[in-house]
Short mmCIF file of C-alpha atoms in Angstrom, two decimals:
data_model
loop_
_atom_site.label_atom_id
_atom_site.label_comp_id
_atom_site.label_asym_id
_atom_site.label_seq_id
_atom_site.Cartn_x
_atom_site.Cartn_y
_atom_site.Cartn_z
CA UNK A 1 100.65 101.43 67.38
CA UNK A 2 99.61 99.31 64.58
CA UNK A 3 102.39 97.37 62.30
CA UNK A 4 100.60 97.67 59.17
CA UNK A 5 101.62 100.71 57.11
CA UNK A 6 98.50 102.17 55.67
CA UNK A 7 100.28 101.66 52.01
CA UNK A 8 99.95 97.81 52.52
CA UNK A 9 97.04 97.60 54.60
CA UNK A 10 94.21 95.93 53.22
CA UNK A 11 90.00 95.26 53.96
CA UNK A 12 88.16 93.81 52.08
CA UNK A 13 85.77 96.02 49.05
CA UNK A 14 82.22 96.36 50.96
CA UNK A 15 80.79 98.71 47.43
CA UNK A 16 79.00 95.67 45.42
CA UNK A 17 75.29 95.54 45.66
CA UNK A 18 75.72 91.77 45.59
CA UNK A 19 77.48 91.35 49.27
CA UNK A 20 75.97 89.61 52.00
CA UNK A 21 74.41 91.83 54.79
CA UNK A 22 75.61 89.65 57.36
CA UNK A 23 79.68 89.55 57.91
CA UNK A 24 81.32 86.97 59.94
CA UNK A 25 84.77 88.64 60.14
CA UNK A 26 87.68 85.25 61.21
CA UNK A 27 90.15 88.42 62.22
CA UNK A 28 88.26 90.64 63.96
CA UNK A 29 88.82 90.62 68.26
CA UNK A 30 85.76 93.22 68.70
CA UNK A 31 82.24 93.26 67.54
CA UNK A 32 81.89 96.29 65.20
CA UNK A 33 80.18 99.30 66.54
CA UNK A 34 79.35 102.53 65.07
CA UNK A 35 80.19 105.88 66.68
CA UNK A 36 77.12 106.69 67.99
CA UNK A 37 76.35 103.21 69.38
CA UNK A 38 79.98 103.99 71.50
CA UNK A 39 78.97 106.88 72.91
CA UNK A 40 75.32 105.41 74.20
CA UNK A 41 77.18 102.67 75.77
CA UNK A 42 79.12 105.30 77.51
CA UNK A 43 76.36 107.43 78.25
CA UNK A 44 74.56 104.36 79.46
CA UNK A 45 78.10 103.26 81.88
CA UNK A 46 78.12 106.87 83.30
CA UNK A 47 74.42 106.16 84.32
CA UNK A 48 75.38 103.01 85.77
CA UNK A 49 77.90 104.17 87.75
CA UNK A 50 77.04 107.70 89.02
CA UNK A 51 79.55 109.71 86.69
CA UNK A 52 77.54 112.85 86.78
CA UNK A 53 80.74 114.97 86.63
CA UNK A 54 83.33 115.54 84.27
CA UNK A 55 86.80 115.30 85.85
CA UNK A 56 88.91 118.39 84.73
CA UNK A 57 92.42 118.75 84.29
CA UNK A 58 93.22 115.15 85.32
CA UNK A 59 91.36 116.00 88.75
CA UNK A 60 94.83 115.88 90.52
CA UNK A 61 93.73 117.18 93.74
CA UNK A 62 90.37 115.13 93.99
CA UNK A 63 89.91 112.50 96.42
CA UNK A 64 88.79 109.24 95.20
CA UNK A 65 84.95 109.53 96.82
CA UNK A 66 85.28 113.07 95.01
CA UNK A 67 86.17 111.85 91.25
CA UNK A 68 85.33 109.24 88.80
CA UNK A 69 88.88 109.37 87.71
CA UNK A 70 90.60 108.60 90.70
CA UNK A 71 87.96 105.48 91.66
CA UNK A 72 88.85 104.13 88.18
CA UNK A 73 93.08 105.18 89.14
CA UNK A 74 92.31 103.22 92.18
CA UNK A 75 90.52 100.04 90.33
CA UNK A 76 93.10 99.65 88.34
CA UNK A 77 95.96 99.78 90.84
CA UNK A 78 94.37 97.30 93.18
CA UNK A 79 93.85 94.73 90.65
CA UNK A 80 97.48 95.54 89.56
CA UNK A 81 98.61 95.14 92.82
CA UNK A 82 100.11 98.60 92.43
CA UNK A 83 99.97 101.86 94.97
CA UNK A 84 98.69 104.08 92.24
CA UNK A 85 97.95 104.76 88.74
CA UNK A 86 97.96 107.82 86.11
CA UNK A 87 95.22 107.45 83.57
CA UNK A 88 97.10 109.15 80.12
CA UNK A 89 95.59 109.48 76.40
CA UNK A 90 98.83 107.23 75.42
CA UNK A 91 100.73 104.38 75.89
CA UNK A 92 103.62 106.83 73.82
CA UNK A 93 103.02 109.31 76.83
CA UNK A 94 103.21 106.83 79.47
CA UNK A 95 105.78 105.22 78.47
CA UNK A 96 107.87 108.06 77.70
CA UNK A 97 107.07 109.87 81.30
CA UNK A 98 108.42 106.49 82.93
CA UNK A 99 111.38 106.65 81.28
CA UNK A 100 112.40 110.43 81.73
CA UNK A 101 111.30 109.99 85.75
CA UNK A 102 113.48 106.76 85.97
CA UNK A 103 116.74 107.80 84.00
CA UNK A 104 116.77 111.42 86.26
CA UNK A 105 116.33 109.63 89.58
CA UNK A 106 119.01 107.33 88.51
CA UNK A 107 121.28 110.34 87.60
CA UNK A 108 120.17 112.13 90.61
CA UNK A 109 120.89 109.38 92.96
CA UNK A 110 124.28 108.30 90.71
CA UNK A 111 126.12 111.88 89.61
CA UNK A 112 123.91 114.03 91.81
CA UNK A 113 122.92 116.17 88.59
CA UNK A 114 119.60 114.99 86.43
CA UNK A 115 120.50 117.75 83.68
CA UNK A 116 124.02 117.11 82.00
CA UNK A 117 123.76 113.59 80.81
CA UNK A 118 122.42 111.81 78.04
CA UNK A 119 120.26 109.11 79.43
CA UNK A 120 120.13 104.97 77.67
CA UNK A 121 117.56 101.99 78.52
CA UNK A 122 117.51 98.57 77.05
CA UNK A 123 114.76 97.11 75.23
CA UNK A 124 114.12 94.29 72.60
CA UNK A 125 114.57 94.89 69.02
CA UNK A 126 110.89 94.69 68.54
CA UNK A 127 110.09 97.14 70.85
CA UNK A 128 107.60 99.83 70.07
CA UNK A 129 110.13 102.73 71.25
CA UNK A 130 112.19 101.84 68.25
CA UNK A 131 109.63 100.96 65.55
CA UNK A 132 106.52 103.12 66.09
CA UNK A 133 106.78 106.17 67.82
CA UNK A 134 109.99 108.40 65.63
CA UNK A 135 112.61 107.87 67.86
CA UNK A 136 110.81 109.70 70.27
CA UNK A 137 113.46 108.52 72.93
CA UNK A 138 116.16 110.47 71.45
CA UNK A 139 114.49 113.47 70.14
CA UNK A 140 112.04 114.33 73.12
CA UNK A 141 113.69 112.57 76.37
CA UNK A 142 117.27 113.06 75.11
CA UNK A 143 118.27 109.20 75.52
CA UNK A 144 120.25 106.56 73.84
CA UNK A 145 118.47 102.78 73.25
CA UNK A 146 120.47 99.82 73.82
CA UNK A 147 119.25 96.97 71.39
CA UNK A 148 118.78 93.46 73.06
CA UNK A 149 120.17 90.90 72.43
CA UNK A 150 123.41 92.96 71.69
CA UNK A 151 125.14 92.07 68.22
CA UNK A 152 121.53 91.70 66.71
CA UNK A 153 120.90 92.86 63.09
CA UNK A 154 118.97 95.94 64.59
CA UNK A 155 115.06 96.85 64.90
CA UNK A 156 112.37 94.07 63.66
CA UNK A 157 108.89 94.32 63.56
CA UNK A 158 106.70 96.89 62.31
CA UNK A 159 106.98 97.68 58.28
CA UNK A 160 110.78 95.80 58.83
CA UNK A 161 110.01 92.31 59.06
CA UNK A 162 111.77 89.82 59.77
CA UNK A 163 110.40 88.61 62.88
CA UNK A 164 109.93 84.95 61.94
CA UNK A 165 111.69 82.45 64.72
CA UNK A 166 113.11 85.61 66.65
CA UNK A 167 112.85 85.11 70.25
CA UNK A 168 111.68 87.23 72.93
CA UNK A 169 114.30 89.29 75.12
CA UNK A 170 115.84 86.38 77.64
CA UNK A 171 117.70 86.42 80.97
CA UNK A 172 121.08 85.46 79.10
CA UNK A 173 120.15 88.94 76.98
CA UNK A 174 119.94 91.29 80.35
CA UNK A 175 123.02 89.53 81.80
CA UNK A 176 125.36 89.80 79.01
CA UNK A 177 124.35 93.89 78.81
CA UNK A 178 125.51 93.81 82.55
CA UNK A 179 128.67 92.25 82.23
CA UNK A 180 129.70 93.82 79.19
CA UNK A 181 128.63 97.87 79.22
CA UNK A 182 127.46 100.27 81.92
CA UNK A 183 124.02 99.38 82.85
CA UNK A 184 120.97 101.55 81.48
CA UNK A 185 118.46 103.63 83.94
CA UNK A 186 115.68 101.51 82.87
CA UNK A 187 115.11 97.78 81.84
CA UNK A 188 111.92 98.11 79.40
CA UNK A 189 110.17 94.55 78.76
CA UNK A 190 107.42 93.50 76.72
CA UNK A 191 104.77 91.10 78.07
CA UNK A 192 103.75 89.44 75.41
CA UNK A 193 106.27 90.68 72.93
CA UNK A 194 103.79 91.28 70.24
CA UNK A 195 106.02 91.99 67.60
CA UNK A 196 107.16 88.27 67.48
CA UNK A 197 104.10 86.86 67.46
CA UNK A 198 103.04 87.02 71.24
CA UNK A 199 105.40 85.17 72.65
CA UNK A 200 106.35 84.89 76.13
CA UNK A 201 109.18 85.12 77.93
CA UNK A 202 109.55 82.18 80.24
CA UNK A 203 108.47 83.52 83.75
CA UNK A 204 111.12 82.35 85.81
CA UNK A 205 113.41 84.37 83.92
CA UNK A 206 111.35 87.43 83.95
CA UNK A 207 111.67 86.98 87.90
CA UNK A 208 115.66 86.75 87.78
CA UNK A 209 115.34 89.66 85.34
CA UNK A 210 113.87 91.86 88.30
CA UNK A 211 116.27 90.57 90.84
CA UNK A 212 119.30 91.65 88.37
CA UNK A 213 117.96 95.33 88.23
CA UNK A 214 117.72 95.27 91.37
CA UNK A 215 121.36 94.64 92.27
CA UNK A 216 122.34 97.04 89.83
CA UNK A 217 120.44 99.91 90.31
CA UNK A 218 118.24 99.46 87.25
CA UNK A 219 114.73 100.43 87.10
CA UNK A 220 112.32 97.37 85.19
CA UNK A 221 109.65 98.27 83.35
CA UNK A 222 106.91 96.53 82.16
CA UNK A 223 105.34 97.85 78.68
CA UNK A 224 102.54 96.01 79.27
CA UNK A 225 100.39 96.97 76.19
CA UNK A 226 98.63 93.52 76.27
CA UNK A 227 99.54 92.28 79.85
CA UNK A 228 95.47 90.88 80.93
CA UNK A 229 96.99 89.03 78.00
CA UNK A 230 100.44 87.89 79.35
CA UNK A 231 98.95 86.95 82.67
CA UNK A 232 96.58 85.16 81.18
CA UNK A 233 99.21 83.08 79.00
CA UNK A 234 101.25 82.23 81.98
CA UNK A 235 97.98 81.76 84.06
CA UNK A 236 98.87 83.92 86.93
CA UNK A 237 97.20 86.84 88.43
CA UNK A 238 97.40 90.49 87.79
CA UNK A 239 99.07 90.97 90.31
CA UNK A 240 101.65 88.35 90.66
CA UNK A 241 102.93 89.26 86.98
CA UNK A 242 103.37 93.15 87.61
CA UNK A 243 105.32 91.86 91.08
CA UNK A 244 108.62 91.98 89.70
CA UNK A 245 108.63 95.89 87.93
CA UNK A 246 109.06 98.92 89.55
CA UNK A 247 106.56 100.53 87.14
CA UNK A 248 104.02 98.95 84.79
CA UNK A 249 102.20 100.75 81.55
CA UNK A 250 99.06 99.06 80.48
CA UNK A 251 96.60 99.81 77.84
CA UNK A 252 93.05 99.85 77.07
CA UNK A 253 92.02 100.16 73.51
CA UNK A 254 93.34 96.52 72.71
CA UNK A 255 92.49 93.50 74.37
CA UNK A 256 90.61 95.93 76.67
CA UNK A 257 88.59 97.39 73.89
CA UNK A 258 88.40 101.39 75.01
CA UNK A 259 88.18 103.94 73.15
CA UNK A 260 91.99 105.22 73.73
CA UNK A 261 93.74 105.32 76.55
CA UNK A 262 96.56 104.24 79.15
CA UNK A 263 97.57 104.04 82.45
CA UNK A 264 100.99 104.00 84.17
CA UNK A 265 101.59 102.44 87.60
CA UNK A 266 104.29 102.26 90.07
CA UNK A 267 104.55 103.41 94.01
CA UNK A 268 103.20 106.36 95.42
CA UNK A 269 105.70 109.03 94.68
CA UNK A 270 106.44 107.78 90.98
CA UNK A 271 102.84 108.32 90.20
CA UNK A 272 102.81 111.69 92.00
CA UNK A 273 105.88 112.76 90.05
CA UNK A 274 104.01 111.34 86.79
CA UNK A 275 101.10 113.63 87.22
CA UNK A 276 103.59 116.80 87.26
CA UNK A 277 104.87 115.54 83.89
CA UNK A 278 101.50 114.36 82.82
CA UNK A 279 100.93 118.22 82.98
CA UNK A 280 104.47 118.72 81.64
CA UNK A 281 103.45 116.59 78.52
CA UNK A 282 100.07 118.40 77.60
CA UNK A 283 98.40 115.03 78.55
CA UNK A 284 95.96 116.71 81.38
CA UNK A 285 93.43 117.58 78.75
CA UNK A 286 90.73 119.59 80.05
CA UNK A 287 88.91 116.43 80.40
CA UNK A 288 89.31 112.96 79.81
CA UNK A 289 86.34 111.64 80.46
CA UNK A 290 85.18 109.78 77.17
CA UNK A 291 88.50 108.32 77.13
CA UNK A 292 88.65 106.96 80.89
CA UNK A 293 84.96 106.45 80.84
CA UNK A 294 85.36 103.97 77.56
CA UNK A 295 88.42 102.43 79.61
CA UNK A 296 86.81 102.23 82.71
CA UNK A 297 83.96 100.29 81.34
CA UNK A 298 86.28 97.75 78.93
CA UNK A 299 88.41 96.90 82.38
CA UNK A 300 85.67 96.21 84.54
CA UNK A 301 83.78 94.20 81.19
CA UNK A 302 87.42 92.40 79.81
CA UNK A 303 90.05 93.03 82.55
CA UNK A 304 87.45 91.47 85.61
CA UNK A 305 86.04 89.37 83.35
CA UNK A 306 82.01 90.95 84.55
CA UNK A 307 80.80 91.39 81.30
CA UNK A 308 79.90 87.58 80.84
CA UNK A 309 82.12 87.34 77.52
CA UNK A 310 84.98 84.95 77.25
CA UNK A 311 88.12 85.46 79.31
CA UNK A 312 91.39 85.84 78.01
CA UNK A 313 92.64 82.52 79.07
CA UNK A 314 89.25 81.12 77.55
CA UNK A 315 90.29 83.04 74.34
CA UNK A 316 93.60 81.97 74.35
CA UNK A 317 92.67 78.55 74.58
CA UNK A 318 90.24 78.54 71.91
CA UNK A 319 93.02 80.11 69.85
CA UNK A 320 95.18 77.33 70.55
CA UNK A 321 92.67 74.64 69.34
CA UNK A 322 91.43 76.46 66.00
CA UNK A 323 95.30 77.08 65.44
CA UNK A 324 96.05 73.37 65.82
CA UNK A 325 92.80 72.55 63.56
CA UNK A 326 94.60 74.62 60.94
CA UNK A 327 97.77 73.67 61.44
CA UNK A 328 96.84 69.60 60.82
CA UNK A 329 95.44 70.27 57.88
CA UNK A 330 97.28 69.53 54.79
CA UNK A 331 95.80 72.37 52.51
CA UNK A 332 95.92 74.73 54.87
CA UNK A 333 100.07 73.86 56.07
CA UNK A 334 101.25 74.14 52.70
CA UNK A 335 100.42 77.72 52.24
CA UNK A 336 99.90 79.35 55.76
CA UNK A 337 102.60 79.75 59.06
CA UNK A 338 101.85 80.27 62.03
CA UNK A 339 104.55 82.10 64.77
CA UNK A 340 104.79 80.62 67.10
CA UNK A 341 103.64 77.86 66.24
CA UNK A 342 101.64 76.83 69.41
CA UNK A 343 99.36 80.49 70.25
CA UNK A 344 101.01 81.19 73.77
CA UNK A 345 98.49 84.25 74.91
CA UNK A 346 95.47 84.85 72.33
CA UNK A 347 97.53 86.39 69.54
CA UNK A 348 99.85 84.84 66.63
CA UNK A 349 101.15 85.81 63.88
CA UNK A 350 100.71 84.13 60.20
CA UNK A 351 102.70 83.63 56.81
CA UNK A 352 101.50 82.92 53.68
CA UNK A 353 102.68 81.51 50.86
CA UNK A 354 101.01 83.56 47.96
CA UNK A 355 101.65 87.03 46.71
CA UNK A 356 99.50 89.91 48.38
CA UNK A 357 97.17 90.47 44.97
CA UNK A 358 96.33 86.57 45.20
CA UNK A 359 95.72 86.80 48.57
CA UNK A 360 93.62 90.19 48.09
CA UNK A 361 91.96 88.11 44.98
CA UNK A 362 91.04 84.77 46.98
CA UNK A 363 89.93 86.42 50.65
CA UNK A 364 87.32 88.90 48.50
CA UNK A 365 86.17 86.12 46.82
CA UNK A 366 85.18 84.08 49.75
CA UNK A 367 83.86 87.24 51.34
CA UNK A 368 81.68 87.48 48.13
CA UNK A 369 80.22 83.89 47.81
CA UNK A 370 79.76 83.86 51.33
CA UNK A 371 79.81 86.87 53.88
CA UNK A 372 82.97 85.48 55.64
CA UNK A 373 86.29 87.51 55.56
CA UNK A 374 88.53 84.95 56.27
CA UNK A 375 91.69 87.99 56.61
CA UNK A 376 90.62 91.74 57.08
CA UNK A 377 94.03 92.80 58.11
CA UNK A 378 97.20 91.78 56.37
CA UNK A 379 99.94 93.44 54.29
CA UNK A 380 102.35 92.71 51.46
CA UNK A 381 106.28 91.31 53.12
CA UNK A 382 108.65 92.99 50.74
CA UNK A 383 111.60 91.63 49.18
CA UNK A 384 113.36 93.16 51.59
CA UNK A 385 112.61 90.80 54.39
CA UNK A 386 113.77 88.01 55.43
CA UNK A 387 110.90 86.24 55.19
CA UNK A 388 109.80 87.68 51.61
CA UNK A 389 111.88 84.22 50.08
CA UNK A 390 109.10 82.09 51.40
CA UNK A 391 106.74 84.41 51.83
CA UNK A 392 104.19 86.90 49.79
CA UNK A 393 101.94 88.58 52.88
CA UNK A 394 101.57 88.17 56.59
CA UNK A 395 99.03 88.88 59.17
CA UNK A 396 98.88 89.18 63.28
CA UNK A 397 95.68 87.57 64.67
CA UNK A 398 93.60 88.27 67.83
CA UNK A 399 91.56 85.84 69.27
CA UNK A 400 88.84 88.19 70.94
CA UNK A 401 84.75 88.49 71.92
CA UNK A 402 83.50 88.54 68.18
CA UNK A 403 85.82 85.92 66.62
CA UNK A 404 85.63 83.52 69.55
CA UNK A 405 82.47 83.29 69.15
CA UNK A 406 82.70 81.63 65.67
CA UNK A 407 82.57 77.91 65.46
CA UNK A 408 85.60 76.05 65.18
CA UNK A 409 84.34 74.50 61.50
CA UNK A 410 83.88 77.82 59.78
CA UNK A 411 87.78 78.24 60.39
CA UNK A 412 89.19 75.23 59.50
CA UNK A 413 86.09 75.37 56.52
CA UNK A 414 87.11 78.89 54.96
CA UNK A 415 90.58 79.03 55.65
CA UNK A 416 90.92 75.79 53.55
CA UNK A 417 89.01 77.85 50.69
CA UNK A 418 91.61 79.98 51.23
CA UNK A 419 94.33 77.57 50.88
CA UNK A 420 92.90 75.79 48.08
CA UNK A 421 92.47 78.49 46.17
CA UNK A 422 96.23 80.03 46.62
CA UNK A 423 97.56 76.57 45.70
CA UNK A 424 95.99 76.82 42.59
CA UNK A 425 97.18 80.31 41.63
CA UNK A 426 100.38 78.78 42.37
CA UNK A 427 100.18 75.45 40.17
CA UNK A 428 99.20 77.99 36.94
#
């Protein structure tokens, strides 16, 4: 889901006949591609890699020599350390299906009855359950979400704001829930918490997390939209960070770079369940193929690392160091930031201290004078926020393939343009 409501989303004009040809975009993770060059690069994987078949209907009954589908299924769970995975066309769908399963074998094994209860799980007030996706939880799955950490001011994130110095969901969070309030079905928790700016929770306490749902009967789930991310940032394996969750949600059209796509991993039976509600769900499509091909190909490129670009911990680092270029600058301080302020995966967020139409005004004209967008993605904060007292526009930011390939000077070069120029706007 993206944060950016498309009534404050902005890119920069590409109509004048006087624009460079060339575009060096600071913002964007992926190199651009059109449609058609996609689909050769898929046509071109399936060669690669036998596909000559189209799976259909989810190929539930096909072994894995028998399907593309189920090889892929079965990449992804090994380097997961899982049993098994269910490629979906959404994280929404995934996420939802591991919810319903876990809250009705938690009734089932609790009341002995799955049907005559209204359902709760805990999540962070940045979670995507409660900013993106219409309350889907309540008015699909018939459940109640319990907002960590309790007593908060309610949902941030999204078109809300007012995200700057909030912290990730911590151990003290999940604890006081347990003492206080009967415990949920499901533990849901968000590695990194993008929301906030990518941060991390600290991984001990993620461990003592999974021991306390343990004891109590609660299932812990990882939504782990950007987790080649997270692992990276806390420079593990795959497969030591999905250790402590009973189920794990991952996606590929971010970091991964697929067209669409997730899949959602857990033991044997919980994925054999998932495919019954996979079917329940409408999300068996009569083939999924340019979908899992596309994901197939961005895991085995970006999530094993065989594709010869930069790793995640390689962009994460290089985050870190253009990040602390910026952040010793004086110009550039003095209008921009960042949250966190030390990048802890390859993501951060940014403030800015200049109204959206300056911003808009100064990024096109660098883009103008010099083929560099310096911000492609960014949106207005409203008065409403928090942070609109300090602050006129903010911006999330991906260190990826295309942008980490851009020297470290053009950064620090443009983005003190930038600053320069919104300090001046402000002096007048």
């Amino acid at each position: 889901g993206g944060t950016i409501p498309a009534a404050h989303r902005h890119r920069s004009s590409l109509g004048s006949t006087n624009q460079p040809e060339h575009v060096i975009d600071l913002q964007a993770q992926h190199p651009p591609q059109t449609p058609s060059q996609m689909l050769r690069g898929l046509a071109q994987f399936c060669d690669d890699h036998g596909i000559d078949a189209f799976d259909v209907y989810g190929d539930f009954g096909s072994a894995q020599d028998e399907s593309y589908l189920r090889q892929f299924e079965a990449d992804v769970a090994q380097e997961l350390g899982m049993d098994d995975g269910v490629f979906m066309p959404s994280g929404v769908m995934a996420q939802s299906i591991a919810l319903l399963m876990h809250d009705r074998l938690r009734a089932r094994d609790m009341i002995g009855d799955e049907s005559v209860r209204r359902g709760t799980f805990a999540c962070h007030r940045s979670s995507h359950l409660l900013l993106h996706e219409g309350q889907g939880y309540s008015e699909l799955l018939n459940m109640d979400a319990i907002v960590l950490p309790l007593g908060s001011d309610g949902p941030c994130g999204g078109s809300i704001g007012n995200t700057l110095g909030v912290e990730p969901m911590r151990l003290r969070d999940v604890e006081q829930m347990i003492s206080t309030r009967a415990p949920p079905s499901t533990i849901i928790l968000e590695l990194p918490h993008r929301e906030v700016g990518g941060k991390l929770n600290p991984w001990a306490e993620v461990e003592q997390m999974g021991q306390l749902c343990r004891e109590n009967g609660i299932a812990f789930h990882a939504d782990g939209a950007r987790l080649f991310e997270a692992a990276a940032g806390y420079g593990i394996s795959m497969q030591e960070v999905t250790r402590p969750f009973d189920s794990v949600y991952v996606s590929f059209y971010k970091g991964i770079g697929g067209i669409s796509g997730a899949m959602l991993l857990g033991n044997t039976d919980f994925c054999s369940e998932a495919r019954i509600w996979l079917r329940r769900f409408g999300g068996n499509l009569y083939t999924l193929l340019p979908y899992a091909v596309s994901a197939w190909a961005g895991f085995k490129e970006r999530g094993l690392g065989i594709g010869g670009g930069p790793t995640f911990s390689e962009k994460r680092n290089k985050l870190k160091c253009v990040v602390k270029r910026l952040s010793g600058d004086d110009d550039i301080k003095s209008i921009v930031t960042f949250e966190p302020q030390v990048p802890e995966t390859n993501m951060i967020h940014g403030f800015v201290r200049a109204s959206f139409e300056d911003c808009q005004k100064a990024v096109d004209a660098i883009y103008n004078q010099s083929g560099v967008k310096v911000l492609s993605r960014y949106r207005a904060i409203s008065k409403g926020e928090k942070e609109g007292a300090s602050y006129g526009c903010r911006f999330e930011w991906t260190m990826g393939d295309a942008n980490a390939a851009i020297d470290d000077a053009i950064f620090v070069e443009k983005w003190r343009e930038l600053a320069q120029m919104l300090a001046a706007n402000v002096k007048q």
